[in-house]
Amino acid sequence: MVDLVKVREDIYELPINSKPGMLVPGRVFLSDKLVGDLEQDAIQQVANVATLPGIQKYSMAMPDAHVGYGFPIGGVAAFDMEKGVISPGGVGFDINCGVRLLRSPLQLQDVAGKTDALIESLYREVPSGVGSESKFRASEDVLTQVFNHGARWAVENGYGVKSDLEHCEENGEMKGADSAKVSRKARDRGKPQLGTLGSGNHFLEIQHIEKIYDEAAAKAFGLEEGGITVMIHCGSRGAGHQICTDYVRTLEQASRKYGIKLADRQLACAPLTSQEAQDYFGAMAAGANYAWANRQMISHWVREAFNKQFHTDLKMDLVYDVAHNVAKYEEHTVDGEKKKLCVHRKGATRAFAPGRIELPVTYRQIGQPVIIPGSMGSASYVLVGAQGAMDMTFGSTCHGAGRVMSRSAAKKEVHGNEIKRELAERGIIVKAPSAAAISEEAPEVYKDIDEVVEVVHRLGISRKVARLVPLAVAKG
C-alpha cells in the first residue's frame, strides 16, 4: 500500500494508483493525532471500495474509521444510479444501527440521588444482551407492518407521539421497504427481539448537558446547559443481521453473473439497475424500519420509567434519530451537476446542511441534528450538519469514537469489574449483563471522542452544538 498523503489539515488522500483497479482516490478525514490509530487493513478497505463500478468522487473514511466487513466502519461511498452498484458490505450487518436523543425538562439537581433507581428501572424495562427477548410478543402481521412501516407502526399503536416521527431520519419509515423480500429465517430471528437493546456497543444512557457551543442550534434543538437527556443506541437485532447474511450470498452470485471483478469478496454487490439490487434494497429498508420501530418502542418504555420515578407525566421530546448503517437514494451535486446517487453510510451519520427538504421544518433553517455517542465513561456530542458535508462527503460525518481494540483483545486486557468501580468513583453508574460486556466496551478500547469530533468540526462537515456526559449507563 502507498502511504496516505496529507492534502491539507485533517484531510489525507490515498492516490488513485495505490491499488490496481481504483476508479477514484481514497479520502480519509483524520487529525495528525488520529493517523496512528487507523489500521493498514482499514486503509486497504478504502482502496478496495474505490474499485467498485460507478463510484463517485472518492472512497471515504471518517475520523472514527476502523476495519469492518468489506467497507471500513466509518466508510462512505456514493454510486451513480445507472452505472453503480449496491453492496451489503457498505451497509453492514446491523442495518440501521442508529442513535436517538430524548430531552427532558429535568435539570441535573432533579436527578441527584435518583440515577441509580432510574437506570435499574430502565434495565428492567428494556431487555438487553445477546439473544435477549422482548416483553412484547409480535404476531406475523405485526412483524410485516413493522418491516414495511417502521416507527409509524409503533406510534400508531401507542408507542409514542406523532412528533417523534417528524424528528426521525426518513420519518422513521424508509420508503421502498418490502417485507416480502425478508427471509423466513430473518423473520424468525427478529420476531422475539422487537423492543430489545441487544449487545455490544448498544446502550441506554442518562446524561446531562455539560456544555453548549452553539446557542442558536441548541435553542432550536431544545437543549440547555445542565439539562438531562437520554440516549438510545441500538439497531435491527437478529433481523438485520440475517437480512445482510442472506443477501451477501445473493449478491456474491450477482457479482459473478454481471462480471464484476471484486477486490475483496466481502464487497459482493449488484448493479443498481438489477433485480438483485432492488430485492436487497427492499429487504434492507425493511431492516431499517425494524430498527426505527425498535428504538421507538424503547423510547416509550424510557418515558414510562421516568414518569414512574418522578410521579408525573414528563414531557420527553425526541430531539432526533439518526441511522448509521444504511444505503439511500439521495440527490447531490457532483462536479456542478445535480445527480441522484445511492449513498452508502457504513458507521457514518447523515449530516445535511440547512435548506435540505429532507429535514423537519423545525430544523430546516438550522441544519440536521447529528448525534455522536461516546463510550461509557466518555462524552457524547450533538452536532449540526453543515455545508462542508454537502461539499465534501455527500452529506455525511462520523458516527462515534471508533474502536482501537477488538472485543476479544479487550476481554483479555481490560477488567470489567475494575472499569465499573473506576466509573462509579467518577459518579457514573453502569449496569451490564456481565463483566465481560463492560470489558468489551471500556472507554480505553475507543478513540478519543473529543478529537474525532474536533476533526469534523474544524472541517465544517458538522459543527459542535453540545457536549453530553454520562450519569448512568445500561449496556447490552
Short mmCIF file of C-alpha atoms in Angstrom, two decimals:
data_model
loop_
_atom_site.label_atom_id
_atom_site.label_comp_id
_atom_site.label_asym_id
_atom_site.label_seq_id
_atom_site.Cartn_x
_atom_site.Cartn_y
_atom_site.Cartn_z
CA MET A 1 0.00 0.00 0.00
CA VAL A 2 1.08 3.54 -0.78
CA ASP A 3 1.03 5.69 2.34
CA LEU A 4 -1.71 8.23 2.88
CA VAL A 5 -0.75 11.64 1.56
CA LYS A 6 -1.65 14.70 3.61
CA VAL A 7 -3.67 17.06 1.38
CA ARG A 8 -4.31 19.69 3.99
CA GLU A 9 -5.05 19.87 7.70
CA ASP A 10 -7.32 16.95 8.71
CA ILE A 11 -7.54 15.51 5.16
CA TYR A 12 -5.40 12.62 3.89
CA GLU A 13 -5.61 11.06 0.44
CA LEU A 14 -4.93 7.61 -0.96
CA PRO A 15 -3.79 8.20 -4.55
CA ILE A 16 -5.72 6.54 -7.36
CA ASN A 17 -2.66 4.47 -8.30
CA SER A 18 -2.37 2.96 -4.81
CA LYS A 19 -4.09 -0.20 -5.95
CA PRO A 20 -4.81 -1.59 -9.43
CA GLY A 21 -8.41 -1.00 -10.44
CA MET A 22 -9.08 2.08 -8.30
CA LEU A 23 -11.54 4.32 -10.13
CA VAL A 24 -11.30 7.24 -7.68
CA PRO A 25 -8.85 8.28 -4.96
CA GLY A 26 -9.43 7.46 -1.33
CA ARG A 27 -10.00 10.28 1.10
CA VAL A 28 -9.66 9.94 4.87
CA PHE A 29 -10.56 12.67 7.36
CA LEU A 30 -8.04 12.47 10.18
CA SER A 31 -6.11 14.72 12.51
CA ASP A 32 -2.40 14.09 12.90
CA LYS A 33 -3.18 12.68 16.37
CA LEU A 34 -5.55 10.06 14.92
CA VAL A 35 -3.43 8.88 11.98
CA GLY A 36 -1.64 6.30 14.10
CA ASP A 37 -4.96 4.79 15.23
CA LEU A 38 -6.05 3.86 11.68
CA GLU A 39 -5.11 0.28 10.80
CA GLN A 40 -3.46 -0.53 7.48
CA ASP A 41 -6.28 -3.00 6.83
CA ALA A 42 -8.80 -0.17 7.04
CA ILE A 43 -6.78 1.86 4.51
CA GLN A 44 -6.74 -1.23 2.28
CA GLN A 45 -10.53 -1.35 2.53
CA VAL A 46 -10.78 2.29 1.45
CA ALA A 47 -8.75 1.34 -1.64
CA ASN A 48 -10.90 -1.73 -2.31
CA VAL A 49 -14.13 0.28 -2.20
CA ALA A 50 -12.60 2.69 -4.75
CA THR A 51 -12.61 -0.17 -7.31
CA LEU A 52 -16.40 -0.62 -7.29
CA PRO A 53 -18.25 0.33 -10.51
CA GLY A 54 -19.88 3.74 -10.66
CA ILE A 55 -18.27 5.18 -7.52
CA GLN A 56 -18.32 8.98 -7.43
CA LYS A 57 -15.51 11.38 -6.42
CA TYR A 58 -13.87 9.46 -3.55
CA SER A 59 -13.95 6.36 -1.39
CA MET A 60 -14.10 7.99 2.03
CA ALA A 61 -13.46 7.19 5.68
CA MET A 62 -14.41 9.31 8.67
CA PRO A 63 -12.07 10.05 11.62
CA ASP A 64 -13.60 7.21 13.66
CA ALA A 65 -12.87 4.65 10.90
CA HIS A 66 -11.68 1.13 11.63
CA VAL A 67 -11.79 -2.27 9.95
CA GLY A 68 -15.21 -3.60 9.02
CA TYR A 69 -16.77 -6.20 6.74
CA GLY A 70 -15.89 -5.14 3.18
CA PHE A 71 -16.16 -1.40 3.76
CA PRO A 72 -14.36 0.12 6.71
CA ILE A 73 -16.65 1.09 9.56
CA GLY A 74 -16.77 4.83 9.10
CA GLY A 75 -16.85 4.37 5.32
CA VAL A 76 -18.85 6.49 2.89
CA ALA A 77 -19.28 5.93 -0.85
CA ALA A 78 -21.79 7.20 -3.39
CA PHE A 79 -22.68 5.43 -6.63
CA ASP A 80 -24.19 6.52 -9.94
CA MET A 81 -27.71 5.14 -10.36
CA GLU A 82 -27.08 3.86 -13.89
CA LYS A 83 -23.52 2.56 -13.68
CA GLY A 84 -23.14 1.97 -9.95
CA VAL A 85 -23.79 -0.84 -7.50
CA ILE A 86 -25.22 -1.53 -4.07
CA SER A 87 -23.28 -3.64 -1.58
CA PRO A 88 -24.37 -5.16 1.76
CA GLY A 89 -20.76 -4.67 2.90
CA GLY A 90 -21.34 -0.93 2.52
CA VAL A 91 -24.33 -1.07 4.87
CA GLY A 92 -23.29 -3.61 7.46
CA PHE A 93 -24.88 -6.49 9.33
CA ASP A 94 -26.66 -4.34 11.93
CA ILE A 95 -28.83 -2.48 9.42
CA ASN A 96 -29.77 0.97 10.75
CA CYS A 97 -27.78 0.61 13.90
CA GLY A 98 -28.57 4.15 14.99
CA VAL A 99 -28.96 6.53 17.86
CA ARG A 100 -31.66 8.84 19.17
CA LEU A 101 -31.70 11.51 21.83
CA LEU A 102 -34.59 12.32 24.15
CA ARG A 103 -34.52 15.63 26.02
CA SER A 104 -36.28 16.07 29.34
CA PRO A 105 -37.43 19.12 31.33
CA LEU A 106 -35.25 17.90 34.21
CA GLN A 107 -32.06 19.56 35.42
CA LEU A 108 -29.03 17.93 36.98
CA GLN A 109 -30.22 18.70 40.53
CA ASP A 110 -33.57 17.00 39.83
CA VAL A 111 -31.96 13.58 39.31
CA ALA A 112 -29.48 13.83 42.18
CA GLY A 113 -29.80 10.63 44.22
CA LYS A 114 -32.19 9.09 41.68
CA THR A 115 -29.93 7.95 38.85
CA ASP A 116 -29.37 4.53 40.42
CA ALA A 117 -33.12 3.87 40.65
CA LEU A 118 -33.65 5.24 37.14
CA ILE A 119 -31.04 3.04 35.49
CA GLU A 120 -32.30 0.00 37.42
CA SER A 121 -35.77 0.72 36.09
CA LEU A 122 -34.54 1.13 32.53
CA TYR A 123 -32.53 -2.06 32.81
CA ARG A 124 -35.68 -3.92 33.87
CA GLU A 125 -37.98 -2.32 31.30
CA VAL A 126 -35.73 -2.80 28.26
CA PRO A 127 -34.29 -6.32 27.76
CA SER A 128 -30.62 -6.26 26.76
CA GLY A 129 -27.76 -8.60 26.00
CA VAL A 130 -27.02 -11.34 23.48
CA GLY A 131 -30.19 -13.14 22.38
CA SER A 132 -32.40 -11.04 24.65
CA GLU A 133 -36.14 -11.39 24.04
CA SER A 134 -38.77 -8.71 24.31
CA LYS A 135 -41.68 -8.48 26.72
CA PHE A 136 -43.65 -7.60 23.59
CA ARG A 137 -44.90 -10.53 21.53
CA ALA A 138 -45.10 -9.68 17.83
CA SER A 139 -47.53 -11.56 15.61
CA GLU A 140 -46.68 -12.32 12.00
CA ASP A 141 -48.95 -9.49 10.86
CA VAL A 142 -47.35 -7.03 13.27
CA LEU A 143 -43.88 -8.06 12.09
CA THR A 144 -44.91 -7.41 8.50
CA GLN A 145 -46.24 -3.97 9.46
CA VAL A 146 -43.00 -3.18 11.31
CA PHE A 147 -40.86 -4.14 8.31
CA ASN A 148 -43.00 -2.06 5.97
CA HIS A 149 -43.78 0.97 8.13
CA GLY A 150 -41.18 1.19 10.90
CA ALA A 151 -41.69 3.75 13.65
CA ARG A 152 -45.04 4.79 12.18
CA TRP A 153 -46.47 1.39 13.15
CA ALA A 154 -45.12 1.88 16.69
CA VAL A 155 -46.59 5.37 17.11
CA GLU A 156 -49.96 4.35 15.64
CA ASN A 157 -50.07 1.54 18.20
CA GLY A 158 -49.41 3.68 21.26
CA TYR A 159 -45.61 3.72 21.41
CA GLY A 160 -45.01 7.44 21.12
CA VAL A 161 -46.45 10.57 19.55
CA LYS A 162 -46.67 11.98 16.03
CA SER A 163 -43.87 14.50 16.60
CA ASP A 164 -41.50 11.55 17.17
CA LEU A 165 -41.89 10.64 13.50
CA GLU A 166 -41.18 14.18 12.38
CA HIS A 167 -37.88 14.03 14.25
CA CYS A 168 -36.65 10.74 12.78
CA GLU A 169 -34.48 10.44 9.71
CA GLU A 170 -36.82 9.29 6.90
CA ASN A 171 -39.66 9.99 9.38
CA GLY A 172 -38.84 6.56 10.79
CA GLU A 173 -40.27 4.87 7.72
CA MET A 174 -37.93 4.21 4.82
CA LYS A 175 -39.72 4.10 1.51
CA GLY A 176 -39.15 1.11 -0.74
CA ALA A 177 -39.25 -1.39 2.13
CA ASP A 178 -40.62 -4.77 1.09
CA SER A 179 -41.27 -7.35 3.80
CA ALA A 180 -41.76 -9.97 1.07
CA LYS A 181 -38.00 -9.78 0.42
CA VAL A 182 -37.20 -10.70 4.03
CA SER A 183 -36.47 -14.40 4.54
CA ARG A 184 -38.30 -16.71 6.91
CA LYS A 185 -35.14 -17.05 8.99
CA ALA A 186 -34.77 -13.26 9.32
CA ARG A 187 -38.41 -13.00 10.42
CA ASP A 188 -37.92 -15.78 12.96
CA ARG A 189 -34.84 -14.07 14.40
CA GLY A 190 -36.49 -10.66 14.53
CA LYS A 191 -39.88 -11.69 15.89
CA PRO A 192 -38.92 -12.22 19.57
CA GLN A 193 -36.43 -9.33 19.68
CA LEU A 194 -38.59 -6.32 18.79
CA GLY A 195 -38.20 -3.88 21.69
CA THR A 196 -34.77 -5.04 22.88
CA LEU A 197 -31.42 -3.31 23.22
CA GLY A 198 -29.11 -6.09 22.10
CA SER A 199 -25.44 -6.38 22.98
CA GLY A 200 -22.04 -4.99 22.04
CA ASN A 201 -21.83 -1.22 21.87
CA HIS A 202 -25.58 -0.73 22.26
CA PHE A 203 -26.72 1.18 25.31
CA LEU A 204 -29.21 3.33 27.16
CA GLU A 205 -27.55 6.31 28.80
CA ILE A 206 -28.78 9.02 31.15
CA GLN A 207 -26.72 12.15 30.53
CA HIS A 208 -26.50 15.78 31.42
CA ILE A 209 -25.60 18.61 29.08
CA GLU A 210 -22.21 19.83 30.27
CA LYS A 211 -21.51 22.50 27.66
CA ILE A 212 -23.23 24.41 24.85
CA TYR A 213 -21.10 25.53 21.90
CA ASP A 214 -23.75 26.89 19.51
CA GLU A 215 -26.55 28.76 21.29
CA ALA A 216 -28.78 29.14 18.20
CA ALA A 217 -28.63 25.47 17.25
CA ALA A 218 -29.02 24.36 20.87
CA LYS A 219 -32.12 26.51 21.23
CA ALA A 220 -33.57 25.03 18.03
CA PHE A 221 -32.91 21.52 19.39
CA GLY A 222 -34.32 22.37 22.84
CA LEU A 223 -31.01 21.82 24.65
CA GLU A 224 -29.67 23.88 27.53
CA GLU A 225 -26.73 23.53 29.87
CA GLY A 226 -27.44 21.30 32.87
CA GLY A 227 -30.40 19.61 31.17
CA ILE A 228 -30.98 15.85 31.40
CA THR A 229 -31.09 13.74 28.25
CA VAL A 230 -31.41 10.05 27.43
CA MET A 231 -29.52 8.50 24.53
CA ILE A 232 -30.61 5.21 22.94
CA HIS A 233 -28.16 3.32 20.72
CA CYS A 234 -29.31 0.09 19.05
CA GLY A 235 -30.30 -1.38 15.70
CA SER A 236 -32.19 -4.10 13.88
CA ARG A 237 -31.09 -7.03 16.05
CA GLY A 238 -31.12 -10.53 14.55
CA ALA A 239 -33.48 -9.48 11.77
CA GLY A 240 -30.98 -7.06 10.25
CA HIS A 241 -28.07 -9.45 10.73
CA GLN A 242 -29.90 -12.22 8.91
CA ILE A 243 -31.04 -9.93 6.08
CA CYS A 244 -27.41 -8.99 5.48
CA THR A 245 -26.27 -12.61 5.70
CA ASP A 246 -28.91 -13.70 3.19
CA TYR A 247 -28.11 -11.01 0.65
CA VAL A 248 -24.32 -11.29 0.90
CA ARG A 249 -24.82 -14.76 -0.59
CA THR A 250 -27.27 -13.49 -3.21
CA LEU A 251 -25.05 -10.62 -4.26
CA GLU A 252 -21.93 -12.81 -4.38
CA GLN A 253 -23.73 -14.73 -7.12
CA ALA A 254 -24.86 -11.47 -8.75
CA SER A 255 -21.27 -10.17 -8.82
CA ARG A 256 -20.26 -13.20 -10.86
CA LYS A 257 -23.40 -13.05 -13.03
CA TYR A 258 -22.74 -9.42 -14.03
CA GLY A 259 -18.97 -9.86 -14.42
CA ILE A 260 -18.00 -7.54 -11.57
CA LYS A 261 -14.40 -8.14 -10.50
CA LEU A 262 -14.16 -7.78 -6.73
CA ALA A 263 -11.03 -6.60 -4.93
CA ASP A 264 -12.47 -8.37 -1.87
CA ARG A 265 -15.29 -10.92 -1.88
CA GLN A 266 -16.77 -9.07 1.11
CA LEU A 267 -17.64 -6.31 -1.38
CA ALA A 268 -20.25 -8.54 -3.06
CA CYS A 269 -22.58 -6.24 -4.98
CA ALA A 270 -25.08 -5.94 -7.82
CA PRO A 271 -25.78 -3.21 -10.38
CA LEU A 272 -28.37 -0.77 -9.04
CA THR A 273 -30.46 -1.43 -12.14
CA SER A 274 -30.65 -5.19 -11.46
CA GLN A 275 -33.42 -7.19 -9.80
CA GLU A 276 -30.98 -8.47 -7.19
CA ALA A 277 -30.14 -4.92 -6.14
CA GLN A 278 -33.80 -3.97 -5.95
CA ASP A 279 -34.57 -7.04 -3.85
CA TYR A 280 -31.73 -6.25 -1.46
CA PHE A 281 -32.79 -2.62 -1.17
CA GLY A 282 -36.35 -3.69 -0.28
CA ALA A 283 -35.10 -6.06 2.40
CA MET A 284 -32.50 -3.59 3.72
CA ALA A 285 -35.15 -0.85 4.00
CA ALA A 286 -37.36 -3.31 5.88
CA GLY A 287 -34.48 -3.97 8.28
CA ALA A 288 -34.02 -0.22 8.72
CA ASN A 289 -37.72 0.14 9.53
CA TYR A 290 -37.48 -2.66 12.09
CA ALA A 291 -34.67 -0.70 13.81
CA TRP A 292 -36.73 2.50 13.91
CA ALA A 293 -39.69 0.65 15.40
CA ASN A 294 -37.32 -0.96 17.90
CA ARG A 295 -35.90 2.38 19.08
CA GLN A 296 -39.41 3.86 19.15
CA MET A 297 -40.68 1.15 21.50
CA ILE A 298 -37.64 1.52 23.73
CA SER A 299 -38.27 5.29 23.87
CA HIS A 300 -41.81 4.62 25.07
CA TRP A 301 -40.55 2.43 27.91
CA VAL A 302 -37.88 5.01 28.81
CA ARG A 303 -40.61 7.64 29.15
CA GLU A 304 -42.70 5.31 31.31
CA ALA A 305 -39.73 4.60 33.60
CA PHE A 306 -39.05 8.32 34.10
CA ASN A 307 -42.74 9.06 34.71
CA LYS A 308 -42.93 6.34 37.37
CA GLN A 309 -39.82 7.62 39.10
CA PHE A 310 -40.95 11.25 39.15
CA HIS A 311 -44.69 10.54 39.62
CA THR A 312 -45.66 12.89 36.82
CA ASP A 313 -46.13 12.97 33.06
CA LEU A 314 -42.76 14.34 32.00
CA LYS A 315 -42.54 15.79 28.51
CA MET A 316 -39.60 13.94 26.99
CA ASP A 317 -39.36 15.07 23.37
CA LEU A 318 -37.32 13.34 20.71
CA VAL A 319 -34.55 15.67 19.52
CA TYR A 320 -33.68 13.43 16.56
CA ASP A 321 -32.99 9.85 15.49
CA VAL A 322 -30.16 9.09 13.04
CA ALA A 323 -29.28 5.95 11.10
CA HIS A 324 -25.69 4.71 10.83
CA ASN A 325 -25.70 1.61 8.62
CA VAL A 326 -27.80 2.24 5.53
CA ALA A 327 -27.78 2.92 1.79
CA LYS A 328 -30.08 5.66 0.48
CA TYR A 329 -31.12 7.27 -2.77
CA GLU A 330 -30.28 10.97 -2.48
CA GLU A 331 -29.64 13.93 -4.73
CA HIS A 332 -26.19 15.53 -4.53
CA THR A 333 -24.09 17.86 -6.64
CA VAL A 334 -21.19 16.18 -8.44
CA ASP A 335 -18.86 18.40 -10.49
CA GLY A 336 -21.54 21.08 -10.65
CA GLU A 337 -24.29 18.72 -11.77
CA LYS A 338 -27.19 17.53 -9.59
CA LYS A 339 -27.34 13.74 -9.62
CA LYS A 340 -29.38 11.05 -7.92
CA LEU A 341 -26.98 8.70 -6.17
CA CYS A 342 -27.02 5.66 -3.93
CA VAL A 343 -25.09 6.79 -0.85
CA HIS A 344 -23.67 4.06 1.40
CA ARG A 345 -23.01 5.10 5.00
CA LYS A 346 -21.43 2.29 6.99
CA GLY A 347 -20.73 3.51 10.51
CA ALA A 348 -21.34 7.09 9.36
CA THR A 349 -24.08 9.62 10.07
CA ARG A 350 -26.05 11.75 7.63
CA ALA A 351 -25.26 15.42 8.30
CA PHE A 352 -27.41 17.55 6.00
CA ALA A 353 -26.86 21.30 5.92
CA PRO A 354 -29.65 23.88 6.28
CA GLY A 355 -32.20 24.01 3.50
CA ARG A 356 -32.50 20.30 2.64
CA ILE A 357 -36.15 19.34 2.24
CA GLU A 358 -35.50 16.00 3.95
CA LEU A 359 -35.14 17.85 7.27
CA PRO A 360 -38.05 18.58 9.62
CA VAL A 361 -39.49 22.07 9.19
CA THR A 362 -38.38 22.89 12.74
CA TYR A 363 -34.72 22.26 11.83
CA ARG A 364 -34.63 23.15 8.14
CA GLN A 365 -33.13 26.60 8.69
CA ILE A 366 -30.52 25.46 11.21
CA GLY A 367 -29.44 22.08 9.81
CA GLN A 368 -29.79 18.43 10.78
CA PRO A 369 -29.10 17.35 14.36
CA VAL A 370 -26.17 14.94 14.37
CA ILE A 371 -25.88 12.68 17.42
CA ILE A 372 -22.45 11.21 18.14
CA PRO A 373 -22.35 8.70 21.01
CA GLY A 374 -19.23 8.17 23.04
CA SER A 375 -18.34 5.07 25.04
CA MET A 376 -19.45 4.61 28.62
CA GLY A 377 -17.40 6.98 30.69
CA SER A 378 -16.68 9.37 27.83
CA ALA A 379 -18.67 12.29 26.47
CA SER A 380 -21.19 12.21 23.64
CA TYR A 381 -21.91 15.11 21.31
CA VAL A 382 -24.73 16.79 19.48
CA LEU A 383 -23.58 18.48 16.29
CA VAL A 384 -25.41 20.13 13.41
CA GLY A 385 -24.98 19.36 9.72
CA ALA A 386 -23.03 21.98 7.78
CA GLN A 387 -22.22 22.92 4.19
CA GLY A 388 -18.83 21.22 4.34
CA ALA A 389 -20.62 17.87 4.43
CA MET A 390 -22.55 18.71 1.26
CA ASP A 391 -19.35 19.85 -0.45
CA MET A 392 -17.00 17.07 0.69
CA THR A 393 -18.78 13.96 1.99
CA PHE A 394 -22.17 13.59 0.32
CA GLY A 395 -23.77 14.95 3.48
CA SER A 396 -22.01 12.57 5.88
CA THR A 397 -19.99 12.73 9.10
CA CYS A 398 -18.58 10.44 11.81
CA HIS A 399 -20.81 8.20 13.94
CA GLY A 400 -18.92 7.68 17.20
CA ALA A 401 -15.48 7.26 18.68
CA GLY A 402 -14.36 4.21 16.67
CA ARG A 403 -12.63 1.18 18.13
CA VAL A 404 -8.87 0.81 18.54
CA MET A 405 -9.04 -2.63 20.18
CA SER A 406 -11.03 -5.72 19.20
CA ARG A 407 -13.57 -7.18 21.58
CA SER A 408 -11.52 -10.33 22.09
CA ALA A 409 -8.40 -8.30 22.89
CA ALA A 410 -10.38 -6.04 25.22
CA LYS A 411 -11.63 -9.01 27.24
CA LYS A 412 -8.02 -10.14 27.72
CA GLU A 413 -6.55 -6.75 28.57
CA VAL A 414 -9.34 -4.85 30.32
CA HIS A 415 -11.02 -5.97 33.55
CA GLY A 416 -14.73 -5.16 33.58
CA ASN A 417 -15.17 -5.03 37.34
CA GLU A 418 -12.27 -2.59 37.67
CA ILE A 419 -13.77 -0.37 34.97
CA LYS A 420 -17.14 -0.45 36.74
CA ARG A 421 -15.50 0.56 40.03
CA GLU A 422 -13.47 3.35 38.40
CA LEU A 423 -16.58 4.75 36.70
CA ALA A 424 -18.51 4.57 39.98
CA GLU A 425 -15.77 6.66 41.61
CA ARG A 426 -16.43 9.26 38.90
CA GLY A 427 -20.16 9.17 39.66
CA ILE A 428 -21.13 7.05 36.62
CA ILE A 429 -23.34 4.02 37.30
CA VAL A 430 -23.01 1.07 34.90
CA LYS A 431 -25.49 -1.80 34.55
CA ALA A 432 -24.39 -4.65 32.28
CA PRO A 433 -25.16 -8.36 31.90
CA SER A 434 -21.56 -9.33 32.73
CA ALA A 435 -18.07 -8.04 33.50
CA ALA A 436 -17.02 -9.20 30.01
CA ALA A 437 -19.62 -6.91 28.45
CA ILE A 438 -18.04 -3.97 30.28
CA SER A 439 -14.52 -5.04 29.22
CA GLU A 440 -15.53 -5.12 25.55
CA GLU A 441 -16.87 -1.56 25.68
CA ALA A 442 -14.48 0.12 28.11
CA PRO A 443 -13.56 3.73 27.26
CA GLU A 444 -9.93 2.81 26.51
CA VAL A 445 -10.85 0.48 23.63
CA TYR A 446 -12.13 3.50 21.68
CA LYS A 447 -10.50 6.51 20.04
CA ASP A 448 -10.64 9.91 21.71
CA ILE A 449 -14.21 11.11 21.01
CA ASP A 450 -13.22 14.74 21.60
CA GLU A 451 -10.52 14.51 18.92
CA VAL A 452 -12.80 12.70 16.44
CA VAL A 453 -15.49 15.36 16.80
CA GLU A 454 -12.94 18.16 16.59
CA VAL A 455 -11.88 16.95 13.12
CA VAL A 456 -15.36 17.19 11.59
CA HIS A 457 -15.96 20.48 13.41
CA ARG A 458 -12.76 22.07 12.07
CA LEU A 459 -13.51 20.89 8.55
CA GLY A 460 -17.03 22.34 8.67
CA ILE A 461 -18.59 18.93 7.98
CA SER A 462 -20.66 19.26 11.13
CA ARG A 463 -20.44 21.83 13.90
CA LYS A 464 -20.39 21.24 17.64
CA VAL A 465 -23.62 22.15 19.45
CA ALA A 466 -23.47 20.43 22.85
CA ARG A 467 -21.29 18.09 24.92
CA LEU A 468 -23.14 15.48 26.98
CA VAL A 469 -21.58 13.50 29.84
CA PRO A 470 -22.88 10.22 31.28
CA LEU A 471 -24.54 9.80 34.66
CA ALA A 472 -25.72 6.21 34.30
CA VAL A 473 -25.44 3.60 31.55
CA ALA A 474 -27.32 0.37 30.81
CA LYS A 475 -25.20 -1.80 28.49
CA GLY A 476 -26.34 -4.62 26.26
#
